[in-house]
Amino acid sequence: MSIGAEFDSVLTAAQAGGDWAFAALYRDLNPRLLRYFGAQASSMAEDLAAETWLAVARGMASFSGGEDAFRGWLFTIARRRLIQHWRGVGRRPSSPVAPETLADRPGLDDPEASGLSALSAQQASAAIAASLPPDQADVVLLRLVAGLDVDQVARILGKQQGTVRVLQHRALRRLGEIFSLEALTG
Amino acid sequence: MSAGRDRQGEMGHFLIDDTTAERLLSGGLSPEDAPPGYSGLARLFEIATGPATEAELAGEPAALTAALAALQAGPTVQPAVSHRKSRLARALTAKVAAVTATVVLGAGAAAAATTGNLPGGAQTAVSDALSHVDISVPGPNKHANANATTKSHGHANGGTADGQKPSDQGPNAHANFGQCTAFTAAPNDHANSQATANANSGKDSSTAFADLMADAVKADQTSTSYCQSVLAAHAAADATDTTGPSDTGKPADTGKPSNTGKPLDTGKPSDTGKPSDPGKSASH
């Protein structure tokens, strides 16, 4: 999911008001956006994504930067939207699902036998978010689903890069335990 | 952390090194290549980063149509709202007062003040005065952009996608706002200068705006467009709830090297208010 070498010309055309170019950006990045929102506010994912694109469209003319920077900008706006949503509903999901709950299914470490492969991308993202404390979920979703690097994630979250790395290692270890055969068989 | 490949975590699971972590988080580590205990997770990550599905594109028409309408309407159109708008209006009123102040001072003096070039007493007074309208100006003995002289002759070319830093972060953001306020208020030899490098403009060639030019060059923009970004970002920062986790006290999310030259999140003016999206549910 990326535009690649054509990105600069697509961006320029979109900034000039080219519908096709903006649509190309939308088609490329909206799936990521839906997974990101779907993992954390599933019932509102499409609305939040639409609001994010509205903000992007309004700020489009003055953006400059490459494809990675654009993705970083998009998810900066997206995360702000998500936080506004959580404020509106008075909470954010805060309690990770206990490993035993998710590990109910047999053979998670054998993807083909476990039914893991039947998950959609959004369900997989939601399972990841539900398995982690909020700060770890923030990091993993922005890295994995949004496709941002450590530096970008650190800026969006207002954390040090080292902190982000620590959080992602803890998250991976926890996720590894939950989605592994060892955890199921003891 | 990177030396932990073969150590076991306190919870009994093998730790992985940074390289493996990066491959996992990119979704590019296949279950077969995953370290012991991580094949299930590798598969889960593969799924989460898989290609777009029909279902994910199904919502396209409505959301895209709304965004395209906003795109065509341009960046100046604001959603018609609300309690936030009144707050924004108050902020703008303060800015008008600030502009008035800079005009009264004389644009050159204001620019000098923002760069700390007034005599000490005057600098203090201007700094104090403008602080009442939420504009930060350095006190005496502070010089923003000491190296501006050499950089002000740079050319606005070669905007690098990797790592050029928007320079308007930290204290400079406020200095730039002050300069931009003065710049915008100052008469220009070339009215209606377009978004092309305009090194011959009377304002651009003024030493009073050398710092501004330098920052604009670094941002690969003309002073005019750069100032639009700075002013928009400043207004946006005022209008944005400062308690937001990603608003880390820095002005308007600037200074991300990888978000280089980005418009200081100038989507934020619209991002702060409720969008006019009719599809937005009010049920929270």
XYZ file of C-alpha atoms in Angstrom:
470
model
C 0.000 0.000 0.000
C 1.954 2.908 -1.288
C 2.087 5.122 -4.354
C 5.846 5.187 -4.667
C 7.692 7.106 -7.341
C 4.536 8.754 -8.604
C 3.734 10.269 -5.258
C 5.173 13.723 -5.904
C 3.222 14.218 -9.099
C 0.061 12.837 -7.517
C 0.469 15.188 -4.573
C 1.049 18.171 -6.827
C -2.041 17.357 -8.852
C -4.125 16.864 -5.721
C -2.965 20.209 -4.356
C -4.024 21.825 -7.595
C -7.496 20.443 -6.991
C -7.248 17.339 -9.116
C -9.988 14.983 -8.041
C -8.330 11.927 -9.547
C -5.137 12.626 -7.660
C -6.844 13.152 -4.332
C -8.847 10.006 -4.957
C -5.614 8.121 -5.569
C -4.289 9.239 -2.200
C -7.572 8.302 -0.613
C -7.681 4.841 -2.117
C -4.122 4.152 -1.134
C -4.372 5.278 2.461
C -7.985 4.887 3.502
C -7.654 1.143 4.189
C -4.912 1.896 6.678
C -7.066 4.580 8.214
C -10.048 2.249 8.534
C -7.936 -0.406 10.197
C -6.460 2.121 12.570
C -9.850 3.469 13.596
C -11.523 0.081 13.406
C -9.069 -1.320 15.915
C -9.881 1.343 18.462
C -13.343 2.696 17.723
C -14.863 0.150 15.426
C -18.390 1.532 15.262
C -17.110 4.960 14.279
C -14.295 3.953 11.973
C -15.845 5.168 8.747
C -17.025 8.456 10.226
C -13.651 9.166 11.760
C -11.903 8.322 8.514
C -14.233 10.628 6.594
C -13.580 13.453 9.054
C -9.855 12.921 8.734
C -10.036 13.186 4.955
C -12.050 16.381 5.229
C -9.305 17.898 7.345
C -6.686 16.631 4.923
C -8.532 18.148 1.976
C -8.725 21.505 3.707
C -5.052 21.522 4.597
C -3.899 19.931 1.376
C -2.757 23.050 -0.424
C -0.098 23.911 2.088
C 1.352 20.469 2.670
C 4.803 19.748 1.383
C 6.849 16.622 1.848
C 7.226 13.107 0.606
C 4.978 10.094 0.872
C 6.182 9.066 4.308
C 5.679 12.591 5.581
C 2.190 12.664 4.118
C 1.301 9.454 5.890
C 2.700 10.923 9.081
C 0.571 14.025 8.650
C -2.529 11.978 7.874
C -2.141 9.938 11.035
C -1.316 12.972 13.135
C -4.747 14.260 12.200
C -6.275 10.805 12.573
C -5.011 10.338 16.090
C -6.287 13.744 17.084
C -9.668 12.761 15.706
C -9.595 9.548 17.670
C -8.774 11.338 20.893
C -11.593 13.789 20.294
C -13.877 10.822 19.796
C -12.739 9.226 23.040
C -13.309 12.487 24.857
C -16.758 12.651 23.379
C -17.691 9.212 24.629
C -15.876 9.768 27.894
C -13.406 6.928 27.672
C -10.956 5.036 25.620
C -10.610 1.285 25.690
C -8.145 0.788 28.496
C -8.138 -2.804 29.649
C -6.370 -5.276 27.469
C -8.165 -8.509 26.961
C -6.730 -11.252 29.119
C -4.549 -13.615 27.118
C -6.692 -16.574 28.137
C -9.701 -14.979 26.473
C -8.031 -14.499 23.134
C -6.212 -17.769 23.459
C -9.468 -19.635 23.610
C -9.084 -20.699 20.056
C -6.963 -23.784 19.565
C -3.694 -23.802 17.718
C -3.074 -20.080 17.358
C 0.556 -20.733 16.567
C -0.459 -22.818 13.614
C -2.031 -20.088 11.529
C -3.656 -22.316 8.990
C -5.246 -24.579 11.569
C -6.250 -21.870 14.009
C -8.652 -19.855 11.979
C -6.294 -16.934 12.308
C -6.161 -16.666 8.554
C -9.895 -16.139 8.449
C -9.536 -12.832 10.251
C -9.922 -9.644 8.269
C -7.240 -7.003 8.465
C -9.511 -4.915 10.651
C -10.224 -7.820 12.974
C -6.534 -8.569 13.214
C -5.853 -4.917 14.065
C -8.601 -4.980 16.657
C -7.199 -8.151 18.209
C -3.821 -6.467 18.495
C -5.271 -3.360 20.116
C -7.426 -5.376 22.481
C -4.445 -7.364 23.671
C -2.325 -4.420 24.702
C -2.330 -1.621 27.253
C -3.178 1.716 25.608
C 0.344 3.071 25.303
C 1.599 -0.124 23.684
C -1.412 -0.314 21.400
C -0.757 3.266 20.280
C 2.771 2.394 19.277
C 2.048 -0.886 17.548
C -0.910 0.400 15.545
C 0.936 3.485 14.358
C 3.946 1.410 13.402
C 2.180 -1.551 11.886
C -1.122 -0.290 10.542
C -0.173 3.300 9.794
C 3.252 2.268 8.543
C 5.160 4.980 10.407
C 8.720 4.771 11.657
C 9.847 5.118 15.255
C 10.636 8.782 14.837
C 7.230 9.629 13.426
C 5.465 7.654 16.127
C 7.512 9.353 18.825
C 6.467 12.763 17.528
C 2.818 11.904 17.229
C 2.717 10.454 20.718
C 4.967 13.109 22.241
C 7.402 10.495 23.501
C 11.104 9.874 23.183
C 12.211 7.457 20.486
C 13.754 5.237 23.138
C 10.444 5.091 24.947
C 8.691 4.079 21.756
C 11.206 1.293 21.212
C 10.759 0.024 24.742
C 6.994 0.061 24.346
C 7.113 -1.813 21.071
C 9.365 -4.498 22.492
C 7.065 -4.986 25.448
C 4.125 -5.091 23.093
C 5.708 -7.658 20.819
C 6.618 -9.853 23.742
C 3.119 -9.676 25.097
C 1.567 -10.314 21.702
C 4.005 -13.151 21.120
C 2.813 -14.779 24.312
C -0.832 -14.345 23.475
C -0.648 -15.517 19.910
C 1.618 -18.464 20.424
C 1.210 -22.134 20.840
C 3.210 -22.097 24.035
C 0.689 -19.892 25.758
C -2.086 -22.250 24.824
C -0.479 -25.450 25.834
C 1.186 -24.087 28.939
C 17.236 -4.299 24.069
C 18.958 -5.588 20.996
C 21.026 -8.170 22.786
C 18.006 -10.042 23.912
C 17.548 -12.517 21.132
C 18.234 -15.551 23.207
C 17.126 -14.337 26.552
C 13.757 -15.112 27.874
C 11.535 -12.399 29.159
C 10.246 -12.460 32.656
C 7.027 -13.895 31.363
C 8.720 -16.817 29.763
C 8.651 -15.670 26.173
C 11.712 -15.221 24.029
C 12.793 -11.663 23.466
C 13.560 -10.592 19.942
C 16.171 -8.218 18.626
C 15.545 -4.842 17.013
C 15.941 -6.140 13.477
C 13.375 -8.859 14.001
C 11.077 -6.389 15.719
C 11.323 -4.050 12.746
C 10.566 -6.826 10.294
C 7.603 -7.930 12.349
C 6.233 -4.404 12.626
C 6.515 -3.858 8.903
C 4.349 -6.903 8.359
C 7.165 -8.315 6.288
C 8.216 -11.268 8.423
C 6.616 -14.474 7.283
C 5.474 -17.006 9.886
C 8.032 -19.448 8.536
C 10.866 -17.006 9.158
C 9.635 -15.879 12.551
C 11.610 -16.786 15.655
C 10.266 -19.562 17.889
C 6.959 -18.565 19.399
C 6.332 -15.690 17.009
C 4.900 -17.395 13.949
C 1.318 -16.758 15.045
C 2.064 -13.117 15.650
C 3.871 -12.827 12.322
C 0.773 -14.166 10.599
C -1.470 -11.794 12.516
C 0.720 -8.870 11.440
C 0.711 -10.065 7.853
C -3.057 -9.995 7.906
C -3.217 -6.561 9.517
C -1.017 -5.143 6.751
C -2.593 -7.046 3.891
C -3.907 -5.500 0.696
C -7.078 -3.460 0.688
C -10.292 -5.404 0.496
C -13.554 -4.675 -1.247
C -15.172 -3.955 2.084
C -12.567 -1.342 2.900
C -13.216 0.466 -0.336
C -16.992 0.197 -0.117
C -17.411 3.442 1.797
C -15.504 5.358 -0.799
C -18.149 7.356 -2.642
C -19.649 9.348 0.220
C -16.489 10.032 2.155
C -14.479 10.810 -0.932
C -17.150 13.064 -2.375
C -17.267 15.098 0.814
C -13.496 15.404 0.904
C -13.332 16.415 -2.740
C -15.890 19.131 -2.119
C -13.722 20.422 0.699
C -10.678 20.222 -1.545
C -12.374 22.310 -4.202
C -13.608 24.795 -1.631
C -10.032 25.494 -0.674
C -8.240 25.886 2.612
C -9.946 29.077 3.713
C -13.386 27.592 4.130
C -14.165 26.837 7.724
C -16.965 24.707 9.053
C -19.744 26.791 10.478
C -19.496 26.189 14.186
C -19.725 26.742 17.315
C -18.361 27.383 20.757
C -14.886 26.762 19.412
C -15.414 29.402 16.813
C -16.026 32.048 19.399
C -12.793 31.036 21.028
C -11.040 31.294 17.719
C -12.623 34.676 17.163
C -11.244 35.885 20.465
C -7.829 34.631 19.502
C -8.034 36.404 16.189
C -9.077 39.582 17.913
C -5.907 39.377 19.926
C -3.970 38.895 16.738
C -5.571 41.954 15.210
C -4.430 43.892 18.238
C -0.993 42.469 17.703
C -0.976 43.486 14.079
C -2.055 46.938 15.108
C 0.780 47.022 17.573
C 3.279 46.077 14.937
C 1.955 48.695 12.567
C 2.172 51.336 15.274
C 5.673 50.275 16.071
C 6.544 50.274 12.450
C 7.063 47.044 10.680
C 10.822 47.295 10.755
C 10.863 47.925 14.476
C 8.562 45.015 15.094
C 10.723 42.758 13.036
C 13.756 44.005 14.882
C 11.987 43.287 18.139
C 11.185 39.760 17.161
C 14.803 39.105 16.413
C 16.004 40.785 19.540
C 17.629 43.673 17.713
C 16.149 46.573 19.602
C 18.063 48.303 22.368
C 17.701 46.460 25.631
C 15.081 48.648 27.245
C 12.942 48.846 24.157
C 13.313 45.141 23.594
C 12.071 44.438 27.082
C 9.146 46.775 26.663
C 8.119 45.281 23.339
C 8.563 41.813 24.688
C 6.385 42.610 27.673
C 3.766 44.379 25.605
C 3.416 41.671 23.055
C 3.338 39.010 25.711
C -0.054 40.375 26.667
C -1.377 39.452 23.285
C 0.139 36.016 23.404
C 3.121 36.721 21.225
C 6.513 35.742 22.449
C 9.330 38.069 21.637
C 12.806 37.483 22.969
C 14.072 39.740 25.697
C 17.314 41.645 25.429
C 20.417 39.680 24.533
C 18.539 36.989 22.699
C 19.124 36.600 19.043
C 17.002 34.302 17.039
C 18.685 32.748 14.049
C 22.170 34.048 14.533
C 23.195 32.402 11.313
C 20.447 33.909 9.245
C 22.749 36.182 7.327
C 24.487 33.405 5.532
C 21.372 31.437 4.890
C 19.255 34.298 3.681
C 21.028 34.110 0.362
C 20.148 30.523 -0.233
C 17.952 29.485 -3.065
C 14.564 27.990 -2.627
C 15.280 24.826 -4.433
C 15.789 21.183 -3.747
C 13.193 20.593 -1.108
C 14.449 17.363 0.272
C 11.956 14.782 1.252
C 14.220 13.373 3.858
C 14.935 15.245 6.929
C 14.884 18.920 6.247
C 13.586 20.516 9.340
C 10.963 23.137 9.439
C 12.810 25.681 11.459
C 9.795 27.203 13.082
C 9.693 25.200 16.210
C 10.297 26.142 19.755
C 10.959 29.803 20.365
C 11.493 30.501 16.684
C 7.896 29.737 15.967
C 6.897 32.729 17.966
C 9.632 34.855 16.492
C 8.493 33.803 13.052
C 4.945 34.628 13.906
C 5.989 38.101 14.924
C 8.042 38.522 11.820
C 5.311 37.206 9.648
C 2.842 39.551 11.262
C 5.123 42.439 10.453
C 5.939 41.039 7.040
C 2.299 40.738 6.187
C 1.603 44.250 7.387
C 4.540 45.821 5.577
C 3.998 47.393 2.173
C 5.351 45.358 -0.675
C 6.889 46.660 -3.837
C 5.325 43.794 -5.646
C 1.771 43.333 -4.665
C 0.284 40.002 -5.609
C 3.536 38.150 -5.694
C 2.774 34.607 -6.541
C 4.079 31.429 -5.047
C 7.361 31.616 -6.851
C 10.728 32.450 -5.440
C 10.714 36.183 -5.278
C 14.109 37.294 -4.157
C 13.635 40.726 -5.675
C 10.701 41.691 -3.559
C 11.292 44.753 -1.486
C 10.245 42.920 1.624
C 12.202 39.832 0.865
C 15.376 41.791 0.323
C 14.977 43.745 3.526
C 17.486 42.834 6.161
C 14.733 43.152 8.726
C 13.219 40.002 7.290
C 16.418 38.117 6.693
C 15.576 35.599 9.395
C 12.213 35.050 7.904
C 13.673 34.570 4.456
C 16.133 32.085 5.823
C 13.413 30.054 7.426
C 11.256 30.281 4.350
C 14.130 29.079 2.221
C 14.686 26.193 4.563
C 11.040 25.345 4.264
C 11.319 25.658 0.504
C 8.702 28.343 0.340
C 8.535 32.027 -0.395
C 8.240 34.337 2.544
C 4.663 35.016 1.608
C 3.559 31.421 1.485
C 5.738 30.594 4.431
C 4.090 33.321 6.448
C 0.698 32.021 5.477
C 1.715 28.702 6.937
C 3.111 30.263 10.078
C 0.105 32.475 10.638
C -2.309 29.672 9.903
C -0.452 27.393 12.266
C -0.460 30.005 14.953
C -4.180 30.514 14.627
C -4.652 26.783 14.558
C -2.567 26.338 17.668
C -4.733 28.845 19.442
C -7.854 27.131 18.302
C -6.701 23.660 19.158
C -7.265 22.207 22.528
C -3.830 22.309 24.045
C -4.437 19.309 26.210
C -4.314 16.995 23.217
C -1.655 14.349 23.678
C -0.055 15.115 20.375
C 0.065 18.783 21.204
C 3.136 18.498 23.273
C 3.481 22.134 24.018
C 5.243 22.758 20.772
C 3.540 25.088 18.408
C 1.302 23.224 16.092
C 3.057 19.916 15.713
C 5.885 21.428 13.802
C 9.407 20.320 13.551
C 8.895 16.737 12.626
C 11.868 15.918 10.445
C 9.975 13.245 8.662
C 7.011 15.496 8.262
C 9.264 17.977 6.706
C 7.922 21.163 5.458
C 4.520 19.973 6.305
C 1.997 22.690 6.674
C 2.215 22.774 10.413
C -0.860 20.675 10.356
C -2.792 23.491 8.846
C -5.624 21.100 8.475
C -6.112 21.939 12.055
C -8.331 24.948 11.670
C -10.882 22.626 10.275
C -9.645 19.849 12.444
C -10.535 21.692 15.576
C -14.165 22.257 14.928
C -16.821 19.789 14.229
C -16.779 19.067 10.564
C -19.757 19.889 8.521
C -19.988 16.316 7.433
C -23.696 15.593 7.413
C -23.008 11.932 7.926
C -21.470 12.533 11.289
C -23.508 11.034 14.018
C -24.301 13.122 17.011
C -24.737 10.125 19.186
C -21.786 9.777 21.451
